[in-house]
Protein backbone atom coordinates (compact mmCIF):
# COMPACT_ATOMS: atom_id res chain seq x y z
CA UNK A 1 0.00 0.00 0.00
CA UNK A 2 1.25 3.46 -0.94
CA UNK A 3 0.15 6.92 0.09
CA UNK A 4 -1.43 8.37 -3.05
CA UNK A 5 -2.90 11.77 -3.88
CA UNK A 6 -5.22 12.35 -6.83
CA UNK A 7 -5.82 15.89 -8.11
CA UNK A 8 -8.81 16.39 -10.43
CA UNK A 9 -12.00 14.37 -10.15
CA UNK A 10 -13.61 14.86 -13.54
CA UNK A 11 -15.23 12.14 -15.62
CA UNK A 12 -11.83 10.42 -15.92
CA UNK A 13 -10.18 11.25 -12.62
CA UNK A 14 -13.09 10.31 -10.37
CA UNK A 15 -13.14 6.60 -11.32
CA UNK A 16 -9.35 6.44 -11.72
CA UNK A 17 -8.91 7.61 -8.13
CA UNK A 18 -11.53 5.07 -7.10
CA UNK A 19 -9.54 2.23 -8.65
CA UNK A 20 -6.41 3.38 -6.83
CA UNK A 21 -8.36 3.10 -3.56
CA UNK A 22 -10.39 -0.06 -4.17
CA UNK A 23 -8.40 -2.16 -6.64
CA UNK A 24 -4.96 -0.85 -5.69
CA UNK A 25 -5.70 -0.82 -1.97
CA UNK A 26 -3.83 2.45 -1.50
CA UNK A 27 -4.30 5.20 1.06
CA UNK A 28 -5.80 7.90 -1.19
CA UNK A 29 -6.26 11.63 -0.59
CA UNK A 30 -8.14 13.64 -3.22
CA UNK A 31 -8.47 17.27 -4.24
CA UNK A 32 -10.92 18.81 -6.67
CA UNK A 33 -11.53 22.45 -7.52
CA UNK A 34 -15.22 21.90 -6.74
CA UNK A 35 -15.06 20.68 -3.16
CA UNK A 36 -18.47 19.02 -3.30
CA UNK A 37 -17.16 16.56 -5.87
CA UNK A 38 -14.25 15.62 -3.62
CA UNK A 39 -16.62 15.21 -0.67
CA UNK A 40 -18.79 12.93 -2.79
CA UNK A 41 -15.76 10.84 -3.73
CA UNK A 42 -14.69 10.46 -0.09
CA UNK A 43 -18.21 9.46 0.89
CA UNK A 44 -18.24 6.81 -1.84
CA UNK A 45 -14.72 5.42 -1.52
CA UNK A 46 -13.33 6.53 1.83
CA UNK A 47 -9.91 8.13 1.97
CA UNK A 48 -9.26 11.76 2.76
CA UNK A 49 -9.84 15.20 1.27
CA UNK A 50 -7.30 17.99 0.85
CA UNK A 51 -8.46 21.61 0.79
CA UNK A 52 -5.62 22.62 -1.54
CA UNK A 53 -3.40 20.60 -3.87
CA UNK A 54 -0.45 21.28 -1.57
CA UNK A 55 -2.34 20.04 1.48
CA UNK A 56 -3.48 16.92 -0.35
CA UNK A 57 0.03 16.06 -1.56
CA UNK A 58 2.04 16.73 1.61
CA UNK A 59 2.52 13.11 2.72
CA UNK A 60 2.10 11.31 -0.59
CA UNK A 61 4.47 8.84 -2.19
CA UNK A 62 2.72 9.28 -5.55
CA UNK A 63 0.73 12.31 -6.72
CA UNK A 64 -1.56 12.02 -9.76
CA UNK A 65 -2.99 14.95 -11.70
CA UNK A 66 -5.80 14.79 -14.25
CA UNK A 67 -7.05 18.26 -15.14
CA UNK A 68 -8.14 20.24 -18.19
CA UNK A 69 -5.18 21.86 -19.93
CA UNK A 70 -1.65 23.25 -19.54
CA UNK A 71 -2.74 26.26 -17.48
CA UNK A 72 -4.87 24.13 -15.14
CA UNK A 73 -1.92 21.79 -14.75
CA UNK A 74 0.48 24.58 -13.86
CA UNK A 75 -2.02 25.92 -11.32
CA UNK A 76 -2.23 22.64 -9.40
CA UNK A 77 1.48 21.81 -9.60
CA UNK A 78 3.73 24.89 -9.63
CA UNK A 79 1.19 27.45 -8.39
CA UNK A 80 1.36 28.90 -4.83
CA UNK A 81 -0.80 26.08 -3.45
CA UNK A 82 0.36 23.52 -6.00
CA UNK A 83 1.52 20.03 -5.14
CA UNK A 84 5.22 20.78 -5.66
CA UNK A 85 5.06 23.27 -2.77
CA UNK A 86 4.66 20.35 -0.36
CA UNK A 87 5.74 17.09 -2.02
CA UNK A 88 8.42 15.25 -0.09
CA UNK A 89 11.76 14.32 -1.62
CA UNK A 90 11.60 11.11 -3.60
CA UNK A 91 7.85 11.34 -4.29
CA UNK A 92 6.65 10.88 -7.87
CA UNK A 93 4.33 13.26 -9.72
CA UNK A 94 2.37 11.45 -12.45
CA UNK A 95 0.35 13.60 -14.83
CA UNK A 96 -2.58 11.94 -16.63
CA UNK A 97 -3.74 15.17 -18.30
CA UNK A 98 -3.64 15.39 -22.09
CA UNK A 99 -1.34 18.39 -22.31
CA UNK A 100 1.62 19.68 -24.30
CA UNK A 101 5.03 18.07 -24.34
CA UNK A 102 6.45 21.46 -23.37
CA UNK A 103 4.57 21.60 -20.06
CA UNK A 104 5.66 18.01 -19.35
CA UNK A 105 9.28 19.08 -19.70
CA UNK A 106 8.63 22.12 -17.48
CA UNK A 107 7.18 19.94 -14.74
CA UNK A 108 10.00 17.41 -15.00
CA UNK A 109 12.51 20.20 -14.33
CA UNK A 110 10.37 21.70 -11.55
CA UNK A 111 9.96 18.33 -9.85
CA UNK A 112 13.67 17.56 -10.06
CA UNK A 113 14.43 20.94 -8.47
CA UNK A 114 12.29 19.86 -5.49
CA UNK A 115 13.99 16.47 -5.23
CA UNK A 116 10.95 14.73 -6.75
CA UNK A 117 10.36 12.71 -9.91
CA UNK A 118 7.90 13.17 -12.77
CA UNK A 119 6.17 11.14 -15.46
CA UNK A 120 3.87 12.47 -18.18
CA UNK A 121 1.28 9.72 -18.53
CA UNK A 122 -1.75 10.69 -20.62
CA UNK A 123 -4.44 8.07 -21.04
CA UNK A 124 -6.72 6.72 -23.76
CA UNK A 125 -9.91 4.71 -23.44
CA UNK A 126 -12.45 7.37 -22.57
CA UNK A 127 -14.90 7.52 -19.71
CA UNK A 128 -15.81 3.84 -20.08
CA UNK A 129 -12.16 2.85 -19.92
CA UNK A 130 -11.67 4.91 -16.78
CA UNK A 131 -14.77 3.47 -15.11
CA UNK A 132 -13.77 -0.11 -15.96
CA UNK A 133 -10.11 0.37 -15.06
CA UNK A 134 -8.85 -0.61 -18.52
CA UNK A 135 -7.17 2.56 -19.76
CA UNK A 136 -4.12 2.68 -22.00
CA UNK A 137 -1.35 4.76 -20.43
CA UNK A 138 1.46 6.31 -22.50
CA UNK A 139 4.31 7.44 -20.26
CA UNK A 140 7.36 9.61 -20.71
CA UNK A 141 10.18 9.86 -18.21
CA UNK A 142 13.10 8.05 -16.63
CA UNK A 143 13.00 4.21 -16.73
CA UNK A 144 13.68 3.79 -13.01
CA UNK A 145 10.86 6.18 -12.09
CA UNK A 146 8.52 4.39 -14.49
CA UNK A 147 9.42 1.08 -12.90
CA UNK A 148 8.55 2.42 -9.47
CA UNK A 149 5.26 3.97 -10.60
CA UNK A 150 3.95 1.26 -12.91
CA UNK A 151 2.54 -1.03 -10.17
CA UNK A 152 0.52 1.93 -8.88
CA UNK A 153 -0.72 2.95 -12.35
CA UNK A 154 -1.78 -0.65 -13.04
CA UNK A 155 -4.80 -0.14 -10.76
CA UNK A 156 -6.66 1.75 -13.51
CA UNK A 157 -4.92 0.51 -16.65
CA UNK A 158 -4.95 -2.41 -19.06
CA UNK A 159 -1.85 -1.31 -20.98
CA UNK A 160 1.01 0.82 -19.63
CA UNK A 161 4.05 1.62 -21.74
CA UNK A 162 7.15 3.82 -21.42
CA UNK A 163 7.45 5.66 -24.73
CA UNK A 164 10.75 7.42 -24.08
CA UNK A 165 12.08 10.43 -22.17
CA UNK A 166 9.84 13.07 -20.63
CA UNK A 167 7.32 14.45 -23.12
CA UNK A 168 7.16 11.18 -25.08
CA UNK A 169 3.89 10.21 -23.42
CA UNK A 170 2.24 13.41 -24.58
CA UNK A 171 3.67 13.03 -28.09
CA UNK A 172 2.28 9.48 -28.23
CA UNK A 173 -1.14 10.74 -27.11
CA UNK A 174 -0.98 13.27 -29.96
CA UNK A 175 -0.48 10.40 -32.41
CA UNK A 176 -3.45 8.66 -30.80
CA UNK A 177 -5.67 11.70 -31.36
CA UNK A 178 -4.50 12.10 -34.96
CA UNK A 179 -5.59 8.52 -35.63
CA UNK A 180 -8.95 8.95 -33.92
CA UNK A 181 -9.73 12.17 -35.80
CA UNK A 182 -9.24 10.48 -39.16
CA UNK A 183 -11.11 7.32 -38.19
CA UNK A 184 -14.16 9.18 -36.88
CA UNK A 185 -14.38 11.37 -39.98
CA UNK A 186 -14.16 8.31 -42.21
CA UNK A 187 -16.84 6.51 -40.19
CA UNK A 188 -19.10 9.58 -40.27
CA UNK A 189 -18.81 9.78 -44.06
CA UNK A 190 -19.44 6.05 -44.44
CA UNK A 191 -22.58 6.11 -42.27
CA UNK A 192 -23.80 9.22 -44.12
CA UNK A 193 -23.15 7.55 -47.47
CA UNK A 194 -24.94 4.37 -46.41
CA UNK A 195 -28.01 6.22 -45.17
CA UNK A 196 -28.17 8.22 -48.39
CA UNK A 197 -27.95 4.97 -50.36
CA UNK A 198 -30.78 3.41 -48.39
CA UNK A 199 -28.69 0.67 -46.80
CA UNK A 200 -29.36 -0.95 -43.45
CA UNK A 201 -26.44 0.47 -41.43
CA UNK A 202 -26.59 -2.28 -38.82
CA UNK A 203 -26.35 -5.02 -41.45
CA UNK A 204 -23.54 -3.25 -43.26
CA UNK A 205 -21.49 -2.71 -40.11
CA UNK A 206 -22.04 -6.31 -39.01
CA UNK A 207 -20.18 -7.34 -42.17
CA UNK A 208 -17.53 -4.67 -42.72
CA UNK A 209 -16.54 -4.46 -39.05
CA UNK A 210 -15.10 -7.98 -39.39
CA UNK A 211 -12.74 -6.86 -42.15
CA UNK A 212 -10.07 -4.23 -42.67
CA UNK A 213 -12.51 -1.36 -42.05
CA UNK A 214 -13.21 -2.46 -38.47
CA UNK A 215 -12.32 -0.18 -35.54
CA UNK A 216 -13.26 0.55 -31.95
CA UNK A 217 -15.18 3.59 -33.16
CA UNK A 218 -17.19 1.51 -35.62
CA UNK A 219 -18.02 -1.16 -33.05
CA UNK A 220 -18.98 1.27 -30.29
CA UNK A 221 -20.43 4.30 -32.05
CA UNK A 222 -22.13 3.27 -35.31
CA UNK A 223 -25.53 2.61 -33.71
CA UNK A 224 -25.76 5.90 -31.86
CA UNK A 225 -24.42 7.80 -34.86
CA UNK A 226 -27.08 6.29 -37.12
CA UNK A 227 -29.71 7.34 -34.53
CA UNK A 228 -28.35 10.89 -34.35
CA UNK A 229 -27.40 10.51 -30.66
CA UNK A 230 -24.17 12.12 -29.53
CA UNK A 231 -24.01 11.90 -25.75
CA UNK A 232 -21.62 8.99 -25.35
CA UNK A 233 -18.17 10.08 -24.32
CA UNK A 234 -15.36 12.46 -25.15
CA UNK A 235 -16.72 15.93 -25.96
CA UNK A 236 -16.01 17.99 -29.07
CA UNK A 237 -14.59 20.83 -26.94
CA UNK A 238 -11.98 18.49 -25.51
CA UNK A 239 -11.12 17.01 -28.89
CA UNK A 240 -10.53 20.49 -30.28
CA UNK A 241 -8.27 21.23 -27.32
CA UNK A 242 -6.28 18.07 -28.07
CA UNK A 243 -6.06 18.74 -31.80
CA UNK A 244 -4.89 22.27 -31.04
CA UNK A 245 -2.01 20.77 -29.07
CA UNK A 246 -1.26 18.41 -31.95
CA UNK A 247 -1.24 21.17 -34.57
CA UNK A 248 0.94 23.44 -32.41
CA UNK A 249 3.46 20.63 -31.96
CA UNK A 250 3.42 19.94 -35.70
CA UNK A 251 4.42 23.55 -36.37
CA UNK A 252 7.42 23.00 -34.12
CA UNK A 253 8.57 19.64 -35.49
CA UNK A 254 7.68 20.25 -39.13
CA UNK A 255 5.09 17.50 -39.48
CA UNK A 256 2.48 17.91 -42.22
CA UNK A 257 -1.00 17.10 -40.93
CA UNK A 258 -3.53 18.15 -43.59
CA UNK A 259 -6.27 15.69 -42.57
CA UNK A 260 -5.95 16.53 -38.87
CA UNK A 261 -6.20 20.26 -39.62
CA UNK A 262 -9.27 19.65 -41.79
CA UNK A 263 -11.05 17.53 -39.18
CA UNK A 264 -10.25 20.15 -36.54
CA UNK A 265 -12.16 22.67 -38.67
CA UNK A 266 -15.03 20.20 -39.06
CA UNK A 267 -15.23 20.02 -35.26
CA UNK A 268 -15.30 23.83 -35.21
CA UNK A 269 -18.37 23.60 -37.46
CA UNK A 270 -19.98 21.19 -34.96
CA UNK A 271 -19.31 23.69 -32.17
CA UNK A 272 -21.08 26.38 -34.21
CA UNK A 273 -24.05 24.01 -34.50
CA UNK A 274 -24.28 23.94 -30.69
CA UNK A 275 -22.46 20.63 -30.36
CA UNK A 276 -19.61 21.65 -28.06
CA UNK A 277 -20.57 18.97 -25.52
CA UNK A 278 -21.60 16.33 -28.06
CA UNK A 279 -19.24 13.38 -28.35
CA UNK A 280 -16.69 13.19 -31.13
CA UNK A 281 -18.86 10.98 -33.35
CA UNK A 282 -21.01 14.07 -33.97
CA UNK A 283 -19.00 14.76 -37.13
CA UNK A 284 -21.93 12.96 -38.78
CA UNK A 285 -24.31 15.73 -37.65
CA UNK A 286 -22.29 18.20 -39.68
CA UNK A 287 -22.81 16.12 -42.83
CA UNK A 288 -26.55 15.84 -42.19
CA UNK A 289 -27.34 19.45 -41.30
mmCIF file with all atom_site columns, N, CA and C in Angstrom, residues 230 233-240 267-280 282:
data_model
loop_
_atom_site.group_PDB
_atom_site.id
_atom_site.type_symbol
_atom_site.label_atom_id
_atom_site.label_alt_id
_atom_site.label_comp_id
_atom_site.label_asym_id
_atom_site.label_entity_id
_atom_site.label_seq_id
_atom_site.pdbx_PDB_ins_code
_atom_site.Cartn_x
_atom_site.Cartn_y
_atom_site.Cartn_z
_atom_site.occupancy
_atom_site.B_iso_or_equiv
_atom_site.pdbx_formal_charge
_atom_site.auth_seq_id
_atom_site.auth_comp_id
_atom_site.auth_asym_id
_atom_site.auth_atom_id
_atom_site.pdbx_PDB_model_num
ATOM 1  N N  . UNK A 1 230 ? -25.576 11.763 -29.687 1.00 0.00 ? 230 UNK A N  1
ATOM 2  C CA . UNK A 1 230 ? -24.169 12.122 -29.531 1.00 0.00 ? 230 UNK A CA 1
ATOM 3  C C  . UNK A 1 230 ? -23.830 12.481 -28.079 1.00 0.00 ? 230 UNK A C  1
ATOM 4  N N  . UNK A 1 233 ? -19.609 10.061 -24.529 1.00 0.00 ? 233 UNK A N  1
ATOM 5  C CA . UNK A 1 233 ? -18.173 10.076 -24.321 1.00 0.00 ? 233 UNK A CA 1
ATOM 6  C C  . UNK A 1 233 ? -17.504 11.406 -24.545 1.00 0.00 ? 233 UNK A C  1
ATOM 7  N N  . UNK A 1 234 ? -16.286 11.346 -25.054 1.00 0.00 ? 234 UNK A N  1
ATOM 8  C CA . UNK A 1 234 ? -15.360 12.461 -25.154 1.00 0.00 ? 234 UNK A CA 1
ATOM 9  C C  . UNK A 1 234 ? -15.964 13.604 -25.967 1.00 0.00 ? 234 UNK A C  1
ATOM 10 N N  . UNK A 1 235 ? -16.012 14.793 -25.366 1.00 0.00 ? 235 UNK A N  1
ATOM 11 C CA . UNK A 1 235 ? -16.718 15.929 -25.962 1.00 0.00 ? 235 UNK A CA 1
ATOM 12 C C  . UNK A 1 235 ? -15.900 16.622 -27.047 1.00 0.00 ? 235 UNK A C  1
ATOM 13 N N  . UNK A 1 236 ? -16.627 17.242 -27.973 1.00 0.00 ? 236 UNK A N  1
ATOM 14 C CA . UNK A 1 236 ? -16.009 17.986 -29.071 1.00 0.00 ? 236 UNK A CA 1
ATOM 15 C C  . UNK A 1 236 ? -15.061 19.064 -28.540 1.00 0.00 ? 236 UNK A C  1
ATOM 16 N N  . UNK A 1 237 ? -15.460 19.786 -27.502 1.00 0.00 ? 237 UNK A N  1
ATOM 17 C CA . UNK A 1 237 ? -14.588 20.829 -26.944 1.00 0.00 ? 237 UNK A CA 1
ATOM 18 C C  . UNK A 1 237 ? -13.228 20.271 -26.553 1.00 0.00 ? 237 UNK A C  1
ATOM 19 N N  . UNK A 1 238 ? -13.236 19.083 -25.949 1.00 0.00 ? 238 UNK A N  1
ATOM 20 C CA . UNK A 1 238 ? -11.977 18.491 -25.509 1.00 0.00 ? 238 UNK A CA 1
ATOM 21 C C  . UNK A 1 238 ? -11.165 17.975 -26.688 1.00 0.00 ? 238 UNK A C  1
ATOM 22 N N  . UNK A 1 239 ? -11.842 17.460 -27.706 1.00 0.00 ? 239 UNK A N  1
ATOM 23 C CA . UNK A 1 239 ? -11.115 17.014 -28.893 1.00 0.00 ? 239 UNK A CA 1
ATOM 24 C C  . UNK A 1 239 ? -10.446 18.187 -29.588 1.00 0.00 ? 239 UNK A C  1
ATOM 25 N N  . UNK A 1 240 ? -11.140 19.321 -29.655 1.00 0.00 ? 240 UNK A N  1
ATOM 26 C CA . UNK A 1 240 ? -10.530 20.490 -30.282 1.00 0.00 ? 240 UNK A CA 1
ATOM 27 C C  . UNK A 1 240 ? -9.329  20.981 -29.471 1.00 0.00 ? 240 UNK A C  1
ATOM 28 N N  . UNK A 1 267 ? -14.757 19.949 -36.654 1.00 0.00 ? 267 UNK A N  1
ATOM 29 C CA . UNK A 1 267 ? -15.225 20.023 -35.261 1.00 0.00 ? 267 UNK A CA 1
ATOM 30 C C  . UNK A 1 267 ? -15.607 21.453 -34.882 1.00 0.00 ? 267 UNK A C  1
ATOM 31 N N  . UNK A 1 268 ? -14.914 22.427 -35.445 1.00 0.00 ? 268 UNK A N  1
ATOM 32 C CA . UNK A 1 268 ? -15.298 23.826 -35.215 1.00 0.00 ? 268 UNK A CA 1
ATOM 33 C C  . UNK A 1 268 ? -16.700 24.075 -35.764 1.00 0.00 ? 268 UNK A C  1
ATOM 34 N N  . UNK A 1 269 ? -17.014 23.478 -36.894 1.00 0.00 ? 269 UNK A N  1
ATOM 35 C CA . UNK A 1 269 ? -18.369 23.595 -37.461 1.00 0.00 ? 269 UNK A CA 1
ATOM 36 C C  . UNK A 1 269 ? -19.403 22.979 -36.511 1.00 0.00 ? 269 UNK A C  1
ATOM 37 N N  . UNK A 1 270 ? -19.064 21.832 -35.912 1.00 0.00 ? 270 UNK A N  1
ATOM 38 C CA . UNK A 1 270 ? -19.976 21.186 -34.961 1.00 0.00 ? 270 UNK A CA 1
ATOM 39 C C  . UNK A 1 270 ? -20.201 22.093 -33.750 1.00 0.00 ? 270 UNK A C  1
ATOM 40 N N  . UNK A 1 271 ? -19.151 22.744 -33.281 1.00 0.00 ? 271 UNK A N  1
ATOM 41 C CA . UNK A 1 271 ? -19.307 23.687 -32.173 1.00 0.00 ? 271 UNK A CA 1
ATOM 42 C C  . UNK A 1 271 ? -20.286 24.805 -32.541 1.00 0.00 ? 271 UNK A C  1
ATOM 43 N N  . UNK A 1 272 ? -20.174 25.310 -33.764 1.00 0.00 ? 272 UNK A N  1
ATOM 44 C CA . UNK A 1 272 ? -21.079 26.379 -34.207 1.00 0.00 ? 272 UNK A CA 1
ATOM 45 C C  . UNK A 1 272 ? -22.521 25.908 -34.295 1.00 0.00 ? 272 UNK A C  1
ATOM 46 N N  . UNK A 1 273 ? -22.703 24.595 -34.465 1.00 0.00 ? 273 UNK A N  1
ATOM 47 C CA . UNK A 1 273 ? -24.047 24.014 -34.495 1.00 0.00 ? 273 UNK A CA 1
ATOM 48 C C  . UNK A 1 273 ? -24.623 23.820 -33.095 1.00 0.00 ? 273 UNK A C  1
ATOM 49 N N  . UNK A 1 274 ? -23.838 24.145 -32.074 1.00 0.00 ? 274 UNK A N  1
ATOM 50 C CA . UNK A 1 274 ? -24.279 23.943 -30.693 1.00 0.00 ? 274 UNK A CA 1
ATOM 51 C C  . UNK A 1 274 ? -23.824 22.625 -30.114 1.00 0.00 ? 274 UNK A C  1
ATOM 52 N N  . UNK A 1 275 ? -22.869 21.965 -30.776 1.00 0.00 ? 275 UNK A N  1
ATOM 53 C CA . UNK A 1 275 ? -22.456 20.635 -30.360 1.00 0.00 ? 275 UNK A CA 1
ATOM 54 C C  . UNK A 1 275 ? -21.182 20.572 -29.548 1.00 0.00 ? 275 UNK A C  1
ATOM 55 N N  . UNK A 1 276 ? -20.863 21.619 -28.815 1.00 0.00 ? 276 UNK A N  1
ATOM 56 C CA . UNK A 1 276 ? -19.614 21.647 -28.059 1.00 0.00 ? 276 UNK A CA 1
ATOM 57 C C  . UNK A 1 276 ? -19.475 20.487 -27.089 1.00 0.00 ? 276 UNK A C  1
ATOM 58 N N  . UNK A 1 277 ? -20.604 20.064 -26.502 1.00 0.00 ? 277 UNK A N  1
ATOM 59 C CA . UNK A 1 277 ? -20.566 18.972 -25.525 1.00 0.00 ? 277 UNK A CA 1
ATOM 60 C C  . UNK A 1 277 ? -21.025 17.642 -26.117 1.00 0.00 ? 277 UNK A C  1
ATOM 61 N N  . UNK A 1 278 ? -21.327 17.606 -27.416 1.00 0.00 ? 278 UNK A N  1
ATOM 62 C CA . UNK A 1 278 ? -21.600 16.332 -28.063 1.00 0.00 ? 278 UNK A CA 1
ATOM 63 C C  . UNK A 1 278 ? -20.319 15.510 -28.096 1.00 0.00 ? 278 UNK A C  1
ATOM 64 N N  . UNK A 1 279 ? -20.448 14.195 -28.247 1.00 0.00 ? 279 UNK A N  1
ATOM 65 C CA . UNK A 1 279 ? -19.243 13.382 -28.346 1.00 0.00 ? 279 UNK A CA 1
ATOM 66 C C  . UNK A 1 279 ? -18.643 13.489 -29.744 1.00 0.00 ? 279 UNK A C  1
ATOM 67 N N  . UNK A 1 280 ? -17.445 12.966 -29.900 1.00 0.00 ? 280 UNK A N  1
ATOM 68 C CA . UNK A 1 280 ? -16.689 13.192 -31.129 1.00 0.00 ? 280 UNK A CA 1
ATOM 69 C C  . UNK A 1 280 ? -17.310 12.549 -32.368 1.00 0.00 ? 280 UNK A C  1
ATOM 70 N N  . UNK A 1 282 ? -20.061 13.097 -33.425 1.00 0.00 ? 282 UNK A N  1
ATOM 71 C CA . UNK A 1 282 ? -21.005 14.074 -33.971 1.00 0.00 ? 282 UNK A CA 1
ATOM 72 C C  . UNK A 1 282 ? -20.526 14.713 -35.271 1.00 0.00 ? 282 UNK A C  1
#
